[in-house]
PDB file of C-alpha atoms in Angstrom:
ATOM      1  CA  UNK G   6     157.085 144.175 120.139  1.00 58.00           C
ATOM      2  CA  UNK G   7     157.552 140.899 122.613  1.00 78.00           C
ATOM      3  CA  UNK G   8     159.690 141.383 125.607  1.00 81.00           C
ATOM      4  CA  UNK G   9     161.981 139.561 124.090  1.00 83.00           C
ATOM      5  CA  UNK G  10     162.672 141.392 121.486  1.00 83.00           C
ATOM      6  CA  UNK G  11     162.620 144.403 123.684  1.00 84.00           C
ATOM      7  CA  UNK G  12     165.480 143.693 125.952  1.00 86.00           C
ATOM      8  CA  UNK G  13     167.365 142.225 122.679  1.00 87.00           C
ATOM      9  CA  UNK G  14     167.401 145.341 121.215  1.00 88.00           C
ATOM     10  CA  UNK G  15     167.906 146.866 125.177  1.00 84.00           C
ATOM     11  CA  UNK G  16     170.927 144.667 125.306  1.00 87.00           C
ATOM     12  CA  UNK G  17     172.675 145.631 121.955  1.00 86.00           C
ATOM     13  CA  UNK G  18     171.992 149.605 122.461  1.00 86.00           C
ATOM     14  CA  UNK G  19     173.182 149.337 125.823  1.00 82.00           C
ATOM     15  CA  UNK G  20     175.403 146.694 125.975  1.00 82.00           C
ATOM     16  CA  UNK G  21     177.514 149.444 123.670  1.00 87.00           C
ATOM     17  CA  UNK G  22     177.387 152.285 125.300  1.00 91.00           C
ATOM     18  CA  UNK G  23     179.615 153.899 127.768  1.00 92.00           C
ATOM     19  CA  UNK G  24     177.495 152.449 131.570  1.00 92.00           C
ATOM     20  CA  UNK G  25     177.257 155.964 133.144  1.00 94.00           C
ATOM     21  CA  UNK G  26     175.084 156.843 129.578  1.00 95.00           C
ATOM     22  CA  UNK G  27     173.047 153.461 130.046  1.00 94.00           C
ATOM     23  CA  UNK G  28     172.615 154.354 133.779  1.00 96.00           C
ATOM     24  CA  UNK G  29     171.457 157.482 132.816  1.00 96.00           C
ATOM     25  CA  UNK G  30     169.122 156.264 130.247  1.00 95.00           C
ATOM     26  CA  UNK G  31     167.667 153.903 132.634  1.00 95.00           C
ATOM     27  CA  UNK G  32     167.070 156.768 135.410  1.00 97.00           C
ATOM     28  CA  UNK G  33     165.186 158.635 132.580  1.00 97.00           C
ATOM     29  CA  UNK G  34     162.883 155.839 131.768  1.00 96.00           C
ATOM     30  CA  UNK G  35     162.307 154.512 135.129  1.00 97.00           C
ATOM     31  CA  UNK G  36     160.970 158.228 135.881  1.00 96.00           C
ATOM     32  CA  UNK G  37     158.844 158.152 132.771  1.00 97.00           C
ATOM     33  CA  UNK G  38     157.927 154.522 134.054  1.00 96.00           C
ATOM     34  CA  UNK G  39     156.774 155.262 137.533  1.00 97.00           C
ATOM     35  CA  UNK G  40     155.099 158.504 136.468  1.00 97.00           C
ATOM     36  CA  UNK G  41     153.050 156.864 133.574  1.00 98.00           C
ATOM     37  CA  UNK G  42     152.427 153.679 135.449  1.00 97.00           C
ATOM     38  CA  UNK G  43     149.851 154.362 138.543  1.00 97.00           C
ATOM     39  CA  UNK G  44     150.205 150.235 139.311  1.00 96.00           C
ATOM     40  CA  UNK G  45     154.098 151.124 139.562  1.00 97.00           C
ATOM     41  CA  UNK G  46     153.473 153.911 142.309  1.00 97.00           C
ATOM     42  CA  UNK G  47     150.868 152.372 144.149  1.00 97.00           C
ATOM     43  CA  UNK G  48     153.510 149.010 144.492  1.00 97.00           C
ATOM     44  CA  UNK G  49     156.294 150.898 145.106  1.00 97.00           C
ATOM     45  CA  UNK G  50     154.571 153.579 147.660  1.00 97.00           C
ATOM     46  CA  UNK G  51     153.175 150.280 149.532  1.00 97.00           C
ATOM     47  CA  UNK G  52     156.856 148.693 149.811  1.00 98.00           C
ATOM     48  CA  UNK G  53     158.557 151.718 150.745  1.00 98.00           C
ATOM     49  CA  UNK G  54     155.696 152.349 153.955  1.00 97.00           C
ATOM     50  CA  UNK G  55     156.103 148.831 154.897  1.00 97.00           C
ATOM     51  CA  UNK G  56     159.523 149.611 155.154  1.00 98.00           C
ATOM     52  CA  UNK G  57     159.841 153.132 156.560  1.00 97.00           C
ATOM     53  CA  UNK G  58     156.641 152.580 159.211  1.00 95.00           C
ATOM     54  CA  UNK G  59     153.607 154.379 158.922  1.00 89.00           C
ATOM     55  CA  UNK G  60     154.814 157.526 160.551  1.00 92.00           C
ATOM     56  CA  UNK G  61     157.217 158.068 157.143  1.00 96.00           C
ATOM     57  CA  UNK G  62     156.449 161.392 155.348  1.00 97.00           C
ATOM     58  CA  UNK G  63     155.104 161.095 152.150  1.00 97.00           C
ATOM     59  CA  UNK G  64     157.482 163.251 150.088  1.00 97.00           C
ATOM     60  CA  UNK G  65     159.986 160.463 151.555  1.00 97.00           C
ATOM     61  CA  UNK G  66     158.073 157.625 150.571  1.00 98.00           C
ATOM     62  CA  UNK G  67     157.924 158.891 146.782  1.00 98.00           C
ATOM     63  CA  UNK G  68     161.201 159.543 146.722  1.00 98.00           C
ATOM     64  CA  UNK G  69     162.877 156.098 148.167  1.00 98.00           C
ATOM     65  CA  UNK G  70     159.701 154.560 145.435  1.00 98.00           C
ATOM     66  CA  UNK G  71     161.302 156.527 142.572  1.00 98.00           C
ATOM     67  CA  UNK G  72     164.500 154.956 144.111  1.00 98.00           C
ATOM     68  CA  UNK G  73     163.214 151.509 143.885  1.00 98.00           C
ATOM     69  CA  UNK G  74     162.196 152.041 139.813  1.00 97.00           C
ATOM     70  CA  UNK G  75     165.768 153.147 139.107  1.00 98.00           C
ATOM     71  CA  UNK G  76     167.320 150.333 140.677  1.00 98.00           C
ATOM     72  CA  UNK G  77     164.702 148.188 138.800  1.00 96.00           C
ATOM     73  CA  UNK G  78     165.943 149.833 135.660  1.00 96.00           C
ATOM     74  CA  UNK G  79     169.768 149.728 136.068  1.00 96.00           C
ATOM     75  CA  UNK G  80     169.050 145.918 136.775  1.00 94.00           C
ATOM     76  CA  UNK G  81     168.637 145.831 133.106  1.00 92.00           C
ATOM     77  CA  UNK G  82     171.339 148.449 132.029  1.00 93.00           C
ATOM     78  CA  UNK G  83     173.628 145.813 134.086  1.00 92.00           C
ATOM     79  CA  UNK G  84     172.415 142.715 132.283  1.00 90.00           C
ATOM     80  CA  UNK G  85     172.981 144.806 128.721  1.00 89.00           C
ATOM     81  CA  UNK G  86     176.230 145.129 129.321  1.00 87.00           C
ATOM     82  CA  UNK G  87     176.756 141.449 130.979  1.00 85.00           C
ATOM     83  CA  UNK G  88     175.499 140.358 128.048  1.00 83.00           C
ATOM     84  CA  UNK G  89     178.393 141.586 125.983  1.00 76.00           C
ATOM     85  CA  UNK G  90     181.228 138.390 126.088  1.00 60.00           C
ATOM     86  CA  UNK G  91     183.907 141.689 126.204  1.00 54.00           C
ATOM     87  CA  UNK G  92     181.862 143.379 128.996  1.00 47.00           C
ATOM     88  CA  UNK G  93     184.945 144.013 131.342  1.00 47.00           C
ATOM     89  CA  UNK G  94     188.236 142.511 132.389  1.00 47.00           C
ATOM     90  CA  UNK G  95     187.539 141.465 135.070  1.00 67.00           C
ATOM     91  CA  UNK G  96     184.223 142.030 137.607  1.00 76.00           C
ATOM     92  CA  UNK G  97     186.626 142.502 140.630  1.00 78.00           C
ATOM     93  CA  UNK G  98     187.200 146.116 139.336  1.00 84.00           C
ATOM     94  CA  UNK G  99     184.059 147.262 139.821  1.00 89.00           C
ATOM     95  CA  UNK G 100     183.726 146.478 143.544  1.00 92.00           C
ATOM     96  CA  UNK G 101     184.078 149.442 145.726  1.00 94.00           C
ATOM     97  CA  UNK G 102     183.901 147.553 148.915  1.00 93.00           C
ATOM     98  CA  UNK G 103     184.499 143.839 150.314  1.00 92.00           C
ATOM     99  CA  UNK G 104     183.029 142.539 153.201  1.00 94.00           C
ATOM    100  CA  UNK G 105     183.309 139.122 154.585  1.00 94.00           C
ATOM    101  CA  UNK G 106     184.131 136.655 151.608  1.00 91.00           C
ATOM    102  CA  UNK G 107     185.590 134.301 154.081  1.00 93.00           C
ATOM    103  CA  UNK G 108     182.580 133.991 155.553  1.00 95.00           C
ATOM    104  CA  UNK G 109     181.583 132.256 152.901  1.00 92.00           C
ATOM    105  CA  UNK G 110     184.864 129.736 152.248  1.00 92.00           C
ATOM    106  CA  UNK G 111     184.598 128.882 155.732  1.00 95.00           C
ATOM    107  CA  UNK G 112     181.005 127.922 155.134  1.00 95.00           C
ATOM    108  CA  UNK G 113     181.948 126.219 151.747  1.00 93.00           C
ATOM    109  CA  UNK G 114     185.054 124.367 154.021  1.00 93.00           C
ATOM    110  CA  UNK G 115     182.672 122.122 156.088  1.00 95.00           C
ATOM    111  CA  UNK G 116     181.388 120.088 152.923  1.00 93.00           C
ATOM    112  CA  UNK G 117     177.977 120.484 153.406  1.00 94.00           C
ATOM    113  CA  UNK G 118     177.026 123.024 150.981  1.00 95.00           C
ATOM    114  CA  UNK G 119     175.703 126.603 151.337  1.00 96.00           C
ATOM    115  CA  UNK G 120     172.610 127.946 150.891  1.00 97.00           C
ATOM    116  CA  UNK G 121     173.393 131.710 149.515  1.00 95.00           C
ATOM    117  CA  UNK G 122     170.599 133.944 150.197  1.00 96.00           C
ATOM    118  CA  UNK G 123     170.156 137.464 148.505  1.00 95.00           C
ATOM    119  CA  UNK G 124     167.314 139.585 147.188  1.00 95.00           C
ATOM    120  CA  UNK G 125     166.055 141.889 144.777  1.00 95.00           C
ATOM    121  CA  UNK G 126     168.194 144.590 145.582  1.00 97.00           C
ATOM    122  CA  UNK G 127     171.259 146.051 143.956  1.00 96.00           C
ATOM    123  CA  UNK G 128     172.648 143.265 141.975  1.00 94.00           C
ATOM    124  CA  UNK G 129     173.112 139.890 143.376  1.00 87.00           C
ATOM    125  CA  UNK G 130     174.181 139.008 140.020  1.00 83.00           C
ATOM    126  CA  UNK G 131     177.120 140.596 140.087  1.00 86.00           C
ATOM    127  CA  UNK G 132     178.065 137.699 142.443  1.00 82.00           C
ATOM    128  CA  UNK G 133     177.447 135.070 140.500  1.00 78.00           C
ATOM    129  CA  UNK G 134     180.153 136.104 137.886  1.00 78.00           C
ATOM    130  CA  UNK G 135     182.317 136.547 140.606  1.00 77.00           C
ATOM    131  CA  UNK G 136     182.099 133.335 142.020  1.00 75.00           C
ATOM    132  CA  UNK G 137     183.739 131.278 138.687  1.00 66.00           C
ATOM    133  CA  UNK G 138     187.099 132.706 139.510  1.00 65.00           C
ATOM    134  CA  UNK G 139     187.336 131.349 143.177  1.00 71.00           C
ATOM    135  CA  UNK G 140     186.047 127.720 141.901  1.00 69.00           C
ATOM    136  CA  UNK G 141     182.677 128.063 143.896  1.00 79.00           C
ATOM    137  CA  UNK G 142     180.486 125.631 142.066  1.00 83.00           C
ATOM    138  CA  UNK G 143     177.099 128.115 142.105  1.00 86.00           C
ATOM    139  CA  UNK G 144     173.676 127.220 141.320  1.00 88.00           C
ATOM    140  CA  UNK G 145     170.853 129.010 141.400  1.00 87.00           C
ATOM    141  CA  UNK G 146     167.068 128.766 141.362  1.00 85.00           C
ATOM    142  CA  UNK G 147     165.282 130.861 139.060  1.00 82.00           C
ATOM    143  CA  UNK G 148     161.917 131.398 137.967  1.00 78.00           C
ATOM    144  CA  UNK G 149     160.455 130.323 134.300  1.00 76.00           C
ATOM    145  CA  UNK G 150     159.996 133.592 132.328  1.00 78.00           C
ATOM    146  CA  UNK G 151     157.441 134.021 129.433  1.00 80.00           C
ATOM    147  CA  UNK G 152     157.988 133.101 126.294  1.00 82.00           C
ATOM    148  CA  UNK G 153     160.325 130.720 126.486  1.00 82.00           C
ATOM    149  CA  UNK G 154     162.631 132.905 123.856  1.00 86.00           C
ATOM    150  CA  UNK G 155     162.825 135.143 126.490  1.00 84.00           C
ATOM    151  CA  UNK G 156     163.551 132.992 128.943  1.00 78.00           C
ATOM    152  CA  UNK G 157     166.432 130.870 127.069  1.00 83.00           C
ATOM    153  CA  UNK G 158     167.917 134.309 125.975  1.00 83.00           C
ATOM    154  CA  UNK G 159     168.020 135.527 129.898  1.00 82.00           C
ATOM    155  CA  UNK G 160     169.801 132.069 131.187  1.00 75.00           C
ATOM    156  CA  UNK G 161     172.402 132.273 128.420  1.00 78.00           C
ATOM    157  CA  UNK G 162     173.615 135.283 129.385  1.00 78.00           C
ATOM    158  CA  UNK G 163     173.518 134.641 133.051  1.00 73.00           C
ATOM    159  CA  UNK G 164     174.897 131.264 132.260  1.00 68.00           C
ATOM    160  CA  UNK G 165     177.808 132.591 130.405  1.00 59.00           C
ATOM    161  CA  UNK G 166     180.007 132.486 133.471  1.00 65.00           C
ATOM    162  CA  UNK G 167     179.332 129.346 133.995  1.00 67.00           C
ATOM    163  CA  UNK G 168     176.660 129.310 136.978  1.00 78.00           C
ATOM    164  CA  UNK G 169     173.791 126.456 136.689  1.00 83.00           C
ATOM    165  CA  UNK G 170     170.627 127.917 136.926  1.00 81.00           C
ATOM    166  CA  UNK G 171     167.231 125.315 138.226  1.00 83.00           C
ATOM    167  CA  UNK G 172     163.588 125.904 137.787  1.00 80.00           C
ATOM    168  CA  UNK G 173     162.132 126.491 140.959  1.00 78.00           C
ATOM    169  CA  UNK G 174     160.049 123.527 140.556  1.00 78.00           C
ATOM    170  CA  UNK G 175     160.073 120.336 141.464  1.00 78.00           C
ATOM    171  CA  UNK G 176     162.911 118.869 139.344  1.00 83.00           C
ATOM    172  CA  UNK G 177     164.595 121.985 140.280  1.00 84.00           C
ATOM    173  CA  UNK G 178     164.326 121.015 143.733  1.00 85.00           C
ATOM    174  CA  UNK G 179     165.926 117.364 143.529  1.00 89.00           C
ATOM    175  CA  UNK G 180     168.305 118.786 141.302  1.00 92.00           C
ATOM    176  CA  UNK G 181     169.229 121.455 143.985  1.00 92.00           C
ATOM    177  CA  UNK G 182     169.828 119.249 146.596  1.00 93.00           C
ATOM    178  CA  UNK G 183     171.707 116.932 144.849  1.00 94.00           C
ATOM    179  CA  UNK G 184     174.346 120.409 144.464  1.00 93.00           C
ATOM    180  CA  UNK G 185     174.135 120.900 148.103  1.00 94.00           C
ATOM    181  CA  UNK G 186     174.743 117.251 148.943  1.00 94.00           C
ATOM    182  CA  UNK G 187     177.771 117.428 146.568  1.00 93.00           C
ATOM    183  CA  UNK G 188     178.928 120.492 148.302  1.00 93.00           C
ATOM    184  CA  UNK G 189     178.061 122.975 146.111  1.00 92.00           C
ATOM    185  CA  UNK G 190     176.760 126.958 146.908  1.00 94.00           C
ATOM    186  CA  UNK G 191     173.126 127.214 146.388  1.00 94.00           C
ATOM    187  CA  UNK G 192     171.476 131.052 145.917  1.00 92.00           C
ATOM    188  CA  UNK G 193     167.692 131.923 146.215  1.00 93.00           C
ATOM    189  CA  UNK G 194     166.285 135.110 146.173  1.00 93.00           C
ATOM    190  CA  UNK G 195     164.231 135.365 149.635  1.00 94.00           C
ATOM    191  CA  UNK G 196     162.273 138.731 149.512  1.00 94.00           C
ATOM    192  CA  UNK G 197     159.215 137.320 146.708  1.00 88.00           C
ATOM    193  CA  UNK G 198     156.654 134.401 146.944  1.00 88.00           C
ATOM    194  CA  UNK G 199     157.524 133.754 143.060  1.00 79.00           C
ATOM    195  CA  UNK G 200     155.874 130.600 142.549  1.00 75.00           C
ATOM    196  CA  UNK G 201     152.917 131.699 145.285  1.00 78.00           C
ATOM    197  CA  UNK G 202     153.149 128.547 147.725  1.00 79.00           C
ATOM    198  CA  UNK G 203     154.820 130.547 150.504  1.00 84.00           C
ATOM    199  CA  UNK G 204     153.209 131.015 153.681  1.00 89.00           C
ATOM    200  CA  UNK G 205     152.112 134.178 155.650  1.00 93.00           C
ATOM    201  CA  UNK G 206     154.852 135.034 157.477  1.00 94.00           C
ATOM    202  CA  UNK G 207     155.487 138.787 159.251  1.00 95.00           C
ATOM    203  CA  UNK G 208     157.784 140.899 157.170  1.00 97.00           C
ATOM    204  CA  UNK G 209     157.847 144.114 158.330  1.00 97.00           C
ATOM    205  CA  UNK G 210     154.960 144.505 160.592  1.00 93.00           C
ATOM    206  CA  UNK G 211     152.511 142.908 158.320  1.00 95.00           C
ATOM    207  CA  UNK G 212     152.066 139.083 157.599  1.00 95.00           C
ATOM    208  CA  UNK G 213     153.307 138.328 153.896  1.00 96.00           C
ATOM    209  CA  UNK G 214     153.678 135.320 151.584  1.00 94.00           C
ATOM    210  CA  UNK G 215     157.483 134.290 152.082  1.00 94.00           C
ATOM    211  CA  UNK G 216     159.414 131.634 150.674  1.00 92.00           C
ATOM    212  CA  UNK G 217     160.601 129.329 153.048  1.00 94.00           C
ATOM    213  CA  UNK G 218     162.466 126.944 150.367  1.00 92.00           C
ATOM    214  CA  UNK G 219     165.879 128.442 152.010  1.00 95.00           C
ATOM    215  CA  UNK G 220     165.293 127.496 155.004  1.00 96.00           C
ATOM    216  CA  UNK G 221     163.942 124.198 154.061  1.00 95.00           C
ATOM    217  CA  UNK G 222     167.126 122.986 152.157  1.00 95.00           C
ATOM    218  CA  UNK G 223     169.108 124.207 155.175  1.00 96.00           C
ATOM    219  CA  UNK G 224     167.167 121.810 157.452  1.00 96.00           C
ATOM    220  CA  UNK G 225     167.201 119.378 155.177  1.00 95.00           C
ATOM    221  CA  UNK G 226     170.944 119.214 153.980  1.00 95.00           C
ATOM    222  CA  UNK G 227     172.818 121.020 157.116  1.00 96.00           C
ATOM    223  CA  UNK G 228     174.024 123.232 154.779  1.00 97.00           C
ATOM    224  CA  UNK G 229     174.688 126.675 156.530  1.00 97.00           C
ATOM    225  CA  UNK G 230     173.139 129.931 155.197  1.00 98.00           C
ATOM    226  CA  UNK G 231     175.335 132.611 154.291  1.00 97.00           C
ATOM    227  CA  UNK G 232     173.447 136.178 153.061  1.00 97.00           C
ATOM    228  CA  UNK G 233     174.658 138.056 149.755  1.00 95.00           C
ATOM    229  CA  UNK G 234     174.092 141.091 149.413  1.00 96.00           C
ATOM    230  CA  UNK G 235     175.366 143.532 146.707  1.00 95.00           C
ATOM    231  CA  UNK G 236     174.124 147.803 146.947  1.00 97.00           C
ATOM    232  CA  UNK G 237     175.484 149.828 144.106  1.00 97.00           C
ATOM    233  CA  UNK G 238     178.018 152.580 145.050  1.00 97.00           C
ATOM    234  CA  UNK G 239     177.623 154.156 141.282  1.00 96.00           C
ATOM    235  CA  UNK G 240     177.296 153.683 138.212  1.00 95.00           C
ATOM    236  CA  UNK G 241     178.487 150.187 137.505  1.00 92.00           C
ATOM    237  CA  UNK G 242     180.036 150.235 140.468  1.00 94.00           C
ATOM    238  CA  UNK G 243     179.085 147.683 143.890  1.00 96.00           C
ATOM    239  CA  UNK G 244     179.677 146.732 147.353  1.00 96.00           C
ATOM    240  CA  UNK G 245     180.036 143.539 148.576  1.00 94.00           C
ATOM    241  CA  UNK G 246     178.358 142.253 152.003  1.00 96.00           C
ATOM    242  CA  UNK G 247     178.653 138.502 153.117  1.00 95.00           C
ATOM    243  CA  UNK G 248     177.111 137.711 156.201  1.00 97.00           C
ATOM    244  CA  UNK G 249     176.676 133.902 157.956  1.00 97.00           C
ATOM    245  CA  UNK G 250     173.054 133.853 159.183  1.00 98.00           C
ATOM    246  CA  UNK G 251     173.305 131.303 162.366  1.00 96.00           C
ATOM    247  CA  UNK G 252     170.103 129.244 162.533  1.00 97.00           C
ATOM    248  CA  UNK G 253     168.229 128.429 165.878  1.00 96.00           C
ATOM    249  CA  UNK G 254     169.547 124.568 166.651  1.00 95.00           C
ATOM    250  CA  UNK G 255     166.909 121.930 165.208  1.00 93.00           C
ATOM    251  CA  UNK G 256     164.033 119.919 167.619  1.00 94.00           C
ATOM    252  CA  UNK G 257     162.771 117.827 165.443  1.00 92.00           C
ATOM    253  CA  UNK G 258     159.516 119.466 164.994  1.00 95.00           C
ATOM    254  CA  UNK G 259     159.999 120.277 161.242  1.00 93.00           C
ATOM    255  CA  UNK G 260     157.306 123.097 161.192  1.00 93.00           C
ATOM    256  CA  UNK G 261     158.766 124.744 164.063  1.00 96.00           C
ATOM    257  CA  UNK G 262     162.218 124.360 163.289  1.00 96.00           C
ATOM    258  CA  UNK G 263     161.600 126.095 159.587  1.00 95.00           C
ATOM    259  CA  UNK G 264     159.414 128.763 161.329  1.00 96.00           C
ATOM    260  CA  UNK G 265     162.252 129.504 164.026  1.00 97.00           C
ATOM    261  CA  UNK G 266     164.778 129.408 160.785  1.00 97.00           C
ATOM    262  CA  UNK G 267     161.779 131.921 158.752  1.00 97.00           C
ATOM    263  CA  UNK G 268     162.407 134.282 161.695  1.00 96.00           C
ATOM    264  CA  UNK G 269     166.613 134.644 161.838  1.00 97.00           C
ATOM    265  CA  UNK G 270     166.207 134.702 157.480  1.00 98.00           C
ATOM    266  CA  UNK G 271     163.302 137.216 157.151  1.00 97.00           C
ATOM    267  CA  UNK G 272     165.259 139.451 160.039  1.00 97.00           C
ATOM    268  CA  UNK G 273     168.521 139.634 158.229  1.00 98.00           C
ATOM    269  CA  UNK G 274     166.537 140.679 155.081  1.00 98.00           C
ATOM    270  CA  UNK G 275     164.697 143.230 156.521  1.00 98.00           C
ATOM    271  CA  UNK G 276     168.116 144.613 158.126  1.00 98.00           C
ATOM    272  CA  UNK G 277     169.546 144.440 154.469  1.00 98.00           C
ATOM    273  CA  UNK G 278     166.826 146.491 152.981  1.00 98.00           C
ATOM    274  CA  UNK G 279     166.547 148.710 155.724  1.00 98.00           C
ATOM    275  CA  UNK G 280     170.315 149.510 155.124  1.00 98.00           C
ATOM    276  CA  UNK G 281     169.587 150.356 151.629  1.00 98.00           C
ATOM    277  CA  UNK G 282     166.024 151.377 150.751  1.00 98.00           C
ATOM    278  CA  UNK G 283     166.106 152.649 147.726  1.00 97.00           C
ATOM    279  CA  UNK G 284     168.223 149.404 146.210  1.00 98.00           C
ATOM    280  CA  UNK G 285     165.251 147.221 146.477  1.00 98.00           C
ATOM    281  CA  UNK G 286     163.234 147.072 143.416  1.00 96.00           C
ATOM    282  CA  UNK G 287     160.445 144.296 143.360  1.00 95.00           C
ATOM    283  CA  UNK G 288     157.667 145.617 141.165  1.00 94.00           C
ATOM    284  CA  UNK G 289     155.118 142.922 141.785  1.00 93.00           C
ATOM    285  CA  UNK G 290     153.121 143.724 145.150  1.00 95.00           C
ATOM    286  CA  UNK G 291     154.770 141.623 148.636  1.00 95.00           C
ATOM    287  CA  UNK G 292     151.959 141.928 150.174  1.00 93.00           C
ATOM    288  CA  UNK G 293     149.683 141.485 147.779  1.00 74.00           C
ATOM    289  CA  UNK G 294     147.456 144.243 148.034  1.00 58.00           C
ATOM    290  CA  UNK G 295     149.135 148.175 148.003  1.00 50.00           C
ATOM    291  CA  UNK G 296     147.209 150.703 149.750  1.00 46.00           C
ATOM    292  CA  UNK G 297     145.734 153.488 147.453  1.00 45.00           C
TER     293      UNK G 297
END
């Protein structure tokens, strides 16, 4: 079976069941994953050293990587029951905590765009269908997913809240900003090299491939930078932390005044994951090669 076909069917089994069942459904199969998979532990061991610092005990390390595969996994429980048009009432009732939204209208209130930074961790998702309600025009620049079934299917349902979603390519890029320019919110994911043009860059104590195309827009537009990030508190249930992330003043150098920007960006993601471990759940390797 295709992986479209498998998160079709994953969507309407899940999308119908009550979420603490799909949550639990997910945990099982994540452990099953992670267990079965040795590519999965040696990833997910390698992230959660980076992050903990070699002198991290392994029975910790296993657990916070078991961590990372059930986050992974209720990812996906969360998208099966987005992708029901009756998921909810409204997404507001699911937020435990709020923290600093007017952060972010301030930012929006100088009409030069924002650039929304978030990561793979909890659901930065969950944001996007909040944002409709407010009138925050959001865009946001995705990678192309294989086939392109799969990859149609994925932005509907995203898209069903209205959010525009760009290829992180180079139309993408014009097209992106254009938004800013027009003083629109722009989100990237910051914590993978997707599209593999990123340049070594330390993250954690060891150099990785980073995207800088955050930073660059920011230059580029004046747009500020505002970070999103959204930890579960339970099943279905999330917190809500907006942060403005004050870039070093421009010289005119353009590769040092991205690299200065690279440094304020990759510190306020490593302070985000440090906060919450176990909620970030990128399964490809950072740093491209895990240790056995």
């Amino acid at each position: 079976m295709s992986r479209y076909w498998i998160l079709r069917v994953a969507c309407w089994i899940g999308g119908r069941l009550p979420v603490r069942v799909t949550y639990a459904l997910a945990a099982v199969g994540a452990t099953a994953a992670w267990y079965a998979s040795r590519r999965l532990r040696e990833v997910t061991r390698d992230h959660m050293r980076h992050v903990l610092g070699p002198g991290a005990a392994a029975a910790e390390v296993d657990a916070l990587a078991r961590s990372c595969m059930r986050a992974n996994l209720y990812y996906y429980a969360d998208f099966a029951r987005f992708s029901r048009k009756d998921d909810a009432p409204s997404i507001f009732d699911s937020f435990d905590e709020v923290h600093g939204v007017e952060t972010l209208f301030e930012a929006l209130d100088e009409g030069r765009g924002v650039v929304l930074v978030g990561a793979h961790l909890g659901n930065g998702e969950v944001l996007a269908r909040a944002a409709a309600p407010f009138g925050i025009c959001l865009a946001v620049m995705t990678e192309p997913l294989t086939p392109p079934a799969l990859h149609e299917y994925v932005h509907r349902v995203r898209g069903a809240r209205g959010v525009r979603f760009l290829p992180a390519d180079l139309t993408g890029l014009r097209s992106a900003l254009a938004h800013l320019r027009a003083g629109g919110s722009l989100g990237l994911l910051i914590d993978r090299d997707v599209l593999g043009t990123g340049e070594p860059f330390p993250f954690f104590g060891e150099r990785a491939p980073m995207p800088s195309g955050a930073v660059e827009l920011a230059r580029r537009t004046g747009a500020p930078v505002v970070s999103a990030w959204i930890p579960r508190t339970g099943p279905g249930r999330y917190a809500l932390h907006i942060a403005r992330v004050p870039l070093p003043e421009p010289t005119g150098n353009r590769a040092a005044d991205v690299e200065s920007g690279m440094r304020v960006v990759v510190g306020a993601l490593e302070d985000a994951i440090r906060r919450w471990p176990g909620q970030w759940f990128p399964t490809s390797p950072v740093w491209r090669a895990p240790h056995p």
